[in-house]
Amino acid sequence: MKASATKKPRIPVKRKTRILTPLHMISAAFALLIGFALYAAFVPPSVTGSLTDWVIAYGGFLSVHEVQDHTGVSTLAATQAVEERRPLAFVPEQIALSYNQTGSDDLAAELVRMAKGKQGDAWDATAIALIAEARNRSSFWQPWIKTLPAVFPYSQTFTEAQRDGLVGTPGETYFRLHEAMVKKILKKTSAMNYFQETGEVTLDEAVWAVGAGIHMMVDDVFAPGLTDSLAKHWNPLKCVEVFSETIEYKGMPGYVLVAPRDIKKHERLYKWAGPIGSAEMLAMYGQAPPENPHGFTSRINPTGDKESKQKWGAEIASKTDCRPDDFTKVVFKLGPEMVSERQIRCVSMFMVDETKLKGAERLDAMAFFEVWPRVEELARPEWIKMEDDFYANLVESCSSQKEALSAASPDSLRALEESDDPLDKRIVAVREQLVDLLTRCEEDFSERRKQLPQKLIQQALEEAAAEAAAEALRTAAPAEEVAELGEVTA
């Protein structure tokens, strides 16, 4: 038995009182400003655009760390271990509503069916994946997004004209899968509120979850091997779950992505290098080989040898202006665009060629697949104008937010920069990253507007003006008829 120790009297410690100086108050006020700016930056300026565009605009502000690749070159990377049942991201309902959700089982089955059909190897899963990314940024997608209702099921908003235009084209596959997916998305899997603000979820993790979860890129469709062995590959279905039970977070209704029940603690879900340019690209290409985080081998028959890949690339190059390397190697770039649009476009062009469609059906398929640079004679003016308006809104939003950050007093900024206080240093760092992010957003989308065919934008404006004039005449016609009738009666 231990002897009881005599308690010593507790001597009160006189704590040093920290006096709030004007500098501290300025720091606190600036912290509030940064907090507001961060909130504004990560709320999409428009819900009419796809989540892809939102992530491209705001996805550069990430929690990342520096690593070295196999050549010794430093790059940014993000790796994340996720615990079982851990909330990954909160997705506002309006964003979810404006996004494509494709059924994994249906899409995997469709890929296998196409691989065994007429298209053969040309319809490999990676080409489908590239097209899926392309179509979310295409002018074709914008009219569809515009028709979205306030609540699910949104895929029923296809007009008869849209359906007729897609029947017989590769686009038919997608809207059929959309309709099949609505029921699956709407199914309530749990009534529990899984989302808790723990402060442990990093933005890069949340962006990955949005890309893999909301887009439902599962059954390895977006990181495939041969199409007849999809089930043997990495299955993101075991990484992310979407809970359709809408909850409210900070006054916004939305959905929660969580790690599913069968995830083992600290299972590594992905390894990724480079600033994020698109959540789909991240989920699409899966894990970068650790020996080469900058480049991926071809996802078109990745198990094939180098000779077979070169032969496949040469076959495509013979039908387009593309190079074999556009298909056999995917290279990351430091910037908002992770995979070159040329590569996506080259695969798109080849896929359309393989459809063997003619006339109007070929034009529909081309409009569906088309990405930068635009093929002017195939794009519809109203689609291009709609896309131009969307990018203009993004530019305006980023510009106004940057101006708000720049409105801070130079003296206050100088005091913060010269301060040794860790909080002050963090405020300065956050502000610099945010200004850089908003500047990139402004520049990138301004550049995208320049790339749009201006001739078609002008044509769309003229057509809209003509339609408005015709409508004005139609409105005025009944009044004139009444006036004429009055004269006859008199």
Short mmCIF file of N, CA and C in Angstrom, two decimals, residues 368-462:
data_model
loop_
_atom_site.label_atom_id
_atom_site.label_comp_id
_atom_site.label_asym_id
_atom_site.label_seq_id
_atom_site.Cartn_x
_atom_site.Cartn_y
_atom_site.Cartn_z
N PHE A 368 -21.38 16.99 -79.44
CA PHE A 368 -21.40 16.36 -78.13
C PHE A 368 -19.98 16.17 -77.60
N PHE A 369 -19.07 15.79 -78.47
CA PHE A 369 -17.72 15.47 -78.05
C PHE A 369 -16.77 16.68 -78.06
N GLU A 370 -17.14 17.72 -78.75
CA GLU A 370 -16.17 18.77 -79.06
C GLU A 370 -15.63 19.49 -77.82
N VAL A 371 -14.31 19.70 -77.82
CA VAL A 371 -13.65 20.46 -76.78
C VAL A 371 -12.71 21.45 -77.45
N TRP A 372 -11.89 22.13 -76.64
CA TRP A 372 -10.99 23.13 -77.21
C TRP A 372 -9.97 22.48 -78.13
N PRO A 373 -9.52 23.17 -79.21
CA PRO A 373 -10.17 24.35 -79.74
C PRO A 373 -11.46 24.00 -80.48
N ARG A 374 -12.39 24.90 -80.51
CA ARG A 374 -13.68 24.61 -81.12
C ARG A 374 -13.55 24.41 -82.63
N VAL A 375 -14.41 23.57 -83.15
CA VAL A 375 -14.55 23.45 -84.60
C VAL A 375 -15.74 24.33 -84.96
N GLU A 376 -15.45 25.50 -85.50
CA GLU A 376 -16.47 26.54 -85.62
C GLU A 376 -17.69 26.10 -86.42
N GLU A 377 -17.44 25.37 -87.50
CA GLU A 377 -18.56 25.04 -88.37
C GLU A 377 -19.48 23.98 -87.76
N LEU A 378 -19.07 23.37 -86.65
CA LEU A 378 -19.88 22.32 -86.04
C LEU A 378 -20.56 22.77 -84.75
N ALA A 379 -20.12 23.88 -84.17
CA ALA A 379 -20.69 24.33 -82.90
C ALA A 379 -21.88 25.25 -83.15
N ARG A 380 -22.86 25.19 -82.29
CA ARG A 380 -24.05 26.02 -82.44
C ARG A 380 -23.83 27.37 -81.75
N PRO A 381 -24.22 28.47 -82.39
CA PRO A 381 -23.95 29.80 -81.84
C PRO A 381 -24.51 30.00 -80.43
N GLU A 382 -25.75 29.53 -80.18
CA GLU A 382 -26.35 29.78 -78.87
C GLU A 382 -25.61 29.03 -77.77
N TRP A 383 -25.01 27.89 -78.10
CA TRP A 383 -24.24 27.15 -77.10
C TRP A 383 -22.97 27.92 -76.75
N ILE A 384 -22.29 28.41 -77.79
CA ILE A 384 -21.05 29.14 -77.57
C ILE A 384 -21.31 30.42 -76.77
N LYS A 385 -22.40 31.12 -77.11
CA LYS A 385 -22.74 32.35 -76.38
C LYS A 385 -23.03 32.04 -74.92
N MET A 386 -23.72 30.94 -74.66
CA MET A 386 -24.04 30.56 -73.29
C MET A 386 -22.76 30.28 -72.50
N GLU A 387 -21.82 29.61 -73.15
CA GLU A 387 -20.56 29.31 -72.49
C GLU A 387 -19.76 30.59 -72.25
N ASP A 388 -19.78 31.49 -73.20
CA ASP A 388 -19.10 32.77 -73.05
C ASP A 388 -19.67 33.55 -71.86
N ASP A 389 -20.99 33.55 -71.72
CA ASP A 389 -21.63 34.24 -70.59
C ASP A 389 -21.20 33.62 -69.26
N PHE A 390 -21.11 32.30 -69.24
CA PHE A 390 -20.73 31.61 -68.01
C PHE A 390 -19.31 31.99 -67.59
N TYR A 391 -18.37 31.99 -68.55
CA TYR A 391 -17.00 32.35 -68.23
C TYR A 391 -16.90 33.83 -67.85
N ALA A 392 -17.71 34.67 -68.48
CA ALA A 392 -17.70 36.10 -68.13
C ALA A 392 -18.13 36.29 -66.68
N ASN A 393 -19.11 35.52 -66.23
CA ASN A 393 -19.55 35.61 -64.83
C ASN A 393 -18.44 35.17 -63.89
N LEU A 394 -17.70 34.13 -64.27
CA LEU A 394 -16.60 33.67 -63.43
C LEU A 394 -15.51 34.73 -63.35
N VAL A 395 -15.18 35.33 -64.48
CA VAL A 395 -14.15 36.38 -64.49
C VAL A 395 -14.56 37.54 -63.60
N GLU A 396 -15.82 37.96 -63.70
CA GLU A 396 -16.32 39.07 -62.89
C GLU A 396 -16.28 38.73 -61.41
N SER A 397 -16.67 37.51 -61.07
CA SER A 397 -16.67 37.09 -59.67
C SER A 397 -15.26 37.09 -59.10
N CYS A 398 -14.32 36.49 -59.83
CA CYS A 398 -12.94 36.42 -59.34
C CYS A 398 -12.34 37.83 -59.24
N SER A 399 -12.65 38.67 -60.21
CA SER A 399 -12.11 40.03 -60.22
C SER A 399 -12.62 40.84 -59.03
N SER A 400 -13.91 40.76 -58.76
CA SER A 400 -14.47 41.53 -57.64
C SER A 400 -13.94 41.05 -56.30
N GLN A 401 -13.75 39.73 -56.17
CA GLN A 401 -13.21 39.20 -54.91
C GLN A 401 -11.76 39.63 -54.73
N LYS A 402 -11.01 39.68 -55.83
CA LYS A 402 -9.61 40.11 -55.74
C LYS A 402 -9.54 41.59 -55.36
N GLU A 403 -10.45 42.40 -55.91
CA GLU A 403 -10.50 43.81 -55.56
C GLU A 403 -10.80 44.01 -54.07
N ALA A 404 -11.68 43.16 -53.54
CA ALA A 404 -12.00 43.25 -52.11
C ALA A 404 -10.78 42.97 -51.25
N LEU A 405 -9.96 42.00 -51.68
CA LEU A 405 -8.74 41.70 -50.94
C LEU A 405 -7.73 42.84 -51.07
N SER A 406 -7.70 43.46 -52.24
CA SER A 406 -6.72 44.52 -52.49
C SER A 406 -7.09 45.83 -51.80
N ALA A 407 -8.30 45.90 -51.25
CA ALA A 407 -8.75 47.14 -50.62
C ALA A 407 -8.18 47.34 -49.23
N ALA A 408 -7.44 46.36 -48.73
CA ALA A 408 -6.86 46.48 -47.39
C ALA A 408 -5.83 47.61 -47.34
N SER A 409 -5.69 48.22 -46.17
CA SER A 409 -4.76 49.32 -45.99
C SER A 409 -3.32 48.85 -46.18
N PRO A 410 -2.51 49.55 -47.00
CA PRO A 410 -1.10 49.18 -47.18
C PRO A 410 -0.33 49.15 -45.86
N ASP A 411 -0.65 50.10 -44.97
CA ASP A 411 0.03 50.14 -43.67
C ASP A 411 -0.29 48.89 -42.86
N SER A 412 -1.55 48.46 -42.90
CA SER A 412 -1.94 47.25 -42.17
C SER A 412 -1.22 46.03 -42.73
N LEU A 413 -1.14 45.95 -44.05
CA LEU A 413 -0.46 44.82 -44.68
C LEU A 413 1.02 44.81 -44.33
N ARG A 414 1.63 45.99 -44.36
CA ARG A 414 3.06 46.08 -44.03
C ARG A 414 3.30 45.65 -42.59
N ALA A 415 2.42 46.05 -41.69
CA ALA A 415 2.56 45.67 -40.28
C ALA A 415 2.43 44.17 -40.11
N LEU A 416 1.49 43.58 -40.84
CA LEU A 416 1.30 42.13 -40.77
C LEU A 416 2.52 41.40 -41.32
N GLU A 417 3.06 41.89 -42.43
CA GLU A 417 4.21 41.24 -43.06
C GLU A 417 5.45 41.31 -42.18
N GLU A 418 5.59 42.40 -41.42
CA GLU A 418 6.77 42.57 -40.58
C GLU A 418 6.60 41.94 -39.21
N SER A 419 5.40 41.47 -38.90
CA SER A 419 5.13 40.90 -37.58
C SER A 419 5.74 39.50 -37.46
N ASP A 420 6.12 39.14 -36.22
CA ASP A 420 6.63 37.80 -35.93
C ASP A 420 5.54 36.89 -35.39
N ASP A 421 4.35 37.41 -35.22
CA ASP A 421 3.24 36.61 -34.68
C ASP A 421 2.84 35.54 -35.70
N PRO A 422 2.75 34.25 -35.29
CA PRO A 422 2.39 33.17 -36.22
C PRO A 422 1.05 33.41 -36.91
N LEU A 423 0.08 33.95 -36.18
CA LEU A 423 -1.23 34.22 -36.78
C LEU A 423 -1.10 35.26 -37.89
N ASP A 424 -0.31 36.29 -37.64
CA ASP A 424 -0.11 37.32 -38.66
C ASP A 424 0.55 36.73 -39.91
N LYS A 425 1.54 35.88 -39.70
CA LYS A 425 2.22 35.24 -40.83
C LYS A 425 1.25 34.37 -41.63
N ARG A 426 0.36 33.68 -40.91
CA ARG A 426 -0.62 32.83 -41.58
C ARG A 426 -1.59 33.67 -42.41
N ILE A 427 -2.00 34.80 -41.84
CA ILE A 427 -2.91 35.70 -42.56
C ILE A 427 -2.26 36.18 -43.86
N VAL A 428 -0.99 36.57 -43.77
CA VAL A 428 -0.28 37.04 -44.96
C VAL A 428 -0.18 35.93 -46.00
N ALA A 429 0.16 34.72 -45.55
CA ALA A 429 0.30 33.60 -46.48
C ALA A 429 -1.02 33.26 -47.16
N VAL A 430 -2.09 33.24 -46.37
CA VAL A 430 -3.41 32.92 -46.94
C VAL A 430 -3.81 33.99 -47.95
N ARG A 431 -3.56 35.24 -47.60
CA ARG A 431 -3.93 36.32 -48.51
C ARG A 431 -3.17 36.19 -49.83
N GLU A 432 -1.89 35.91 -49.76
CA GLU A 432 -1.09 35.78 -50.98
C GLU A 432 -1.59 34.64 -51.86
N GLN A 433 -1.90 33.50 -51.22
CA GLN A 433 -2.39 32.36 -51.99
C GLN A 433 -3.74 32.67 -52.62
N LEU A 434 -4.57 33.36 -51.86
CA LEU A 434 -5.91 33.66 -52.36
C LEU A 434 -5.85 34.66 -53.51
N VAL A 435 -5.01 35.68 -53.38
CA VAL A 435 -4.85 36.65 -54.47
C VAL A 435 -4.33 35.95 -55.72
N ASP A 436 -3.35 35.07 -55.54
CA ASP A 436 -2.80 34.32 -56.67
C ASP A 436 -3.87 33.45 -57.32
N LEU A 437 -4.67 32.80 -56.48
CA LEU A 437 -5.74 31.94 -56.99
C LEU A 437 -6.75 32.73 -57.80
N LEU A 438 -7.20 33.86 -57.25
CA LEU A 438 -8.20 34.67 -57.94
C LEU A 438 -7.63 35.29 -59.22
N THR A 439 -6.34 35.61 -59.19
CA THR A 439 -5.69 36.13 -60.40
C THR A 439 -5.67 35.07 -61.49
N ARG A 440 -5.30 33.84 -61.11
CA ARG A 440 -5.29 32.74 -62.09
C ARG A 440 -6.69 32.48 -62.63
N CYS A 441 -7.66 32.52 -61.74
CA CYS A 441 -9.05 32.31 -62.17
C CYS A 441 -9.44 33.35 -63.21
N GLU A 442 -9.13 34.61 -62.91
CA GLU A 442 -9.48 35.71 -63.81
C GLU A 442 -8.78 35.54 -65.16
N GLU A 443 -7.49 35.22 -65.13
CA GLU A 443 -6.72 35.09 -66.37
C GLU A 443 -7.13 33.87 -67.18
N ASP A 444 -7.33 32.74 -66.48
CA ASP A 444 -7.65 31.50 -67.19
C ASP A 444 -8.97 31.60 -67.94
N PHE A 445 -9.98 32.14 -67.26
CA PHE A 445 -11.29 32.18 -67.91
C PHE A 445 -11.38 33.33 -68.92
N SER A 446 -10.58 34.36 -68.75
CA SER A 446 -10.49 35.39 -69.79
C SER A 446 -9.88 34.79 -71.05
N GLU A 447 -8.86 33.95 -70.86
CA GLU A 447 -8.23 33.29 -71.99
C GLU A 447 -9.19 32.33 -72.67
N ARG A 448 -9.99 31.64 -71.89
CA ARG A 448 -10.96 30.71 -72.48
C ARG A 448 -12.00 31.46 -73.30
N ARG A 449 -12.38 32.64 -72.85
CA ARG A 449 -13.34 33.44 -73.63
C ARG A 449 -12.73 33.82 -74.98
N LYS A 450 -11.43 34.14 -74.98
CA LYS A 450 -10.77 34.50 -76.23
C LYS A 450 -10.71 33.33 -77.20
N GLN A 451 -10.63 32.11 -76.65
CA GLN A 451 -10.53 30.93 -77.50
C GLN A 451 -11.85 30.57 -78.17
N LEU A 452 -12.95 31.05 -77.61
CA LEU A 452 -14.25 30.77 -78.23
C LEU A 452 -14.35 31.49 -79.57
N PRO A 453 -15.00 30.86 -80.54
CA PRO A 453 -15.15 31.50 -81.86
C PRO A 453 -16.03 32.75 -81.78
N GLN A 454 -15.40 33.92 -81.89
CA GLN A 454 -16.12 35.18 -81.75
C GLN A 454 -17.18 35.36 -82.82
N LYS A 455 -16.94 34.78 -83.98
CA LYS A 455 -17.91 34.89 -85.07
C LYS A 455 -19.25 34.28 -84.67
N LEU A 456 -19.18 33.15 -83.96
CA LEU A 456 -20.42 32.49 -83.54
C LEU A 456 -21.10 33.25 -82.41
N ILE A 457 -20.31 33.87 -81.54
CA ILE A 457 -20.90 34.67 -80.46
C ILE A 457 -21.66 35.85 -81.06
N GLN A 458 -21.04 36.51 -82.05
CA GLN A 458 -21.71 37.62 -82.71
C GLN A 458 -22.97 37.15 -83.43
N GLN A 459 -22.87 35.97 -84.04
CA GLN A 459 -24.05 35.41 -84.73
C GLN A 459 -25.18 35.14 -83.74
N ALA A 460 -24.83 34.63 -82.56
CA ALA A 460 -25.84 34.36 -81.54
C ALA A 460 -26.51 35.65 -81.08
N LEU A 461 -25.71 36.71 -80.92
CA LEU A 461 -26.27 38.00 -80.53
C LEU A 461 -27.23 38.53 -81.58
N GLU A 462 -26.83 38.40 -82.85
CA GLU A 462 -27.69 38.87 -83.94
C GLU A 462 -28.98 38.07 -84.01
#
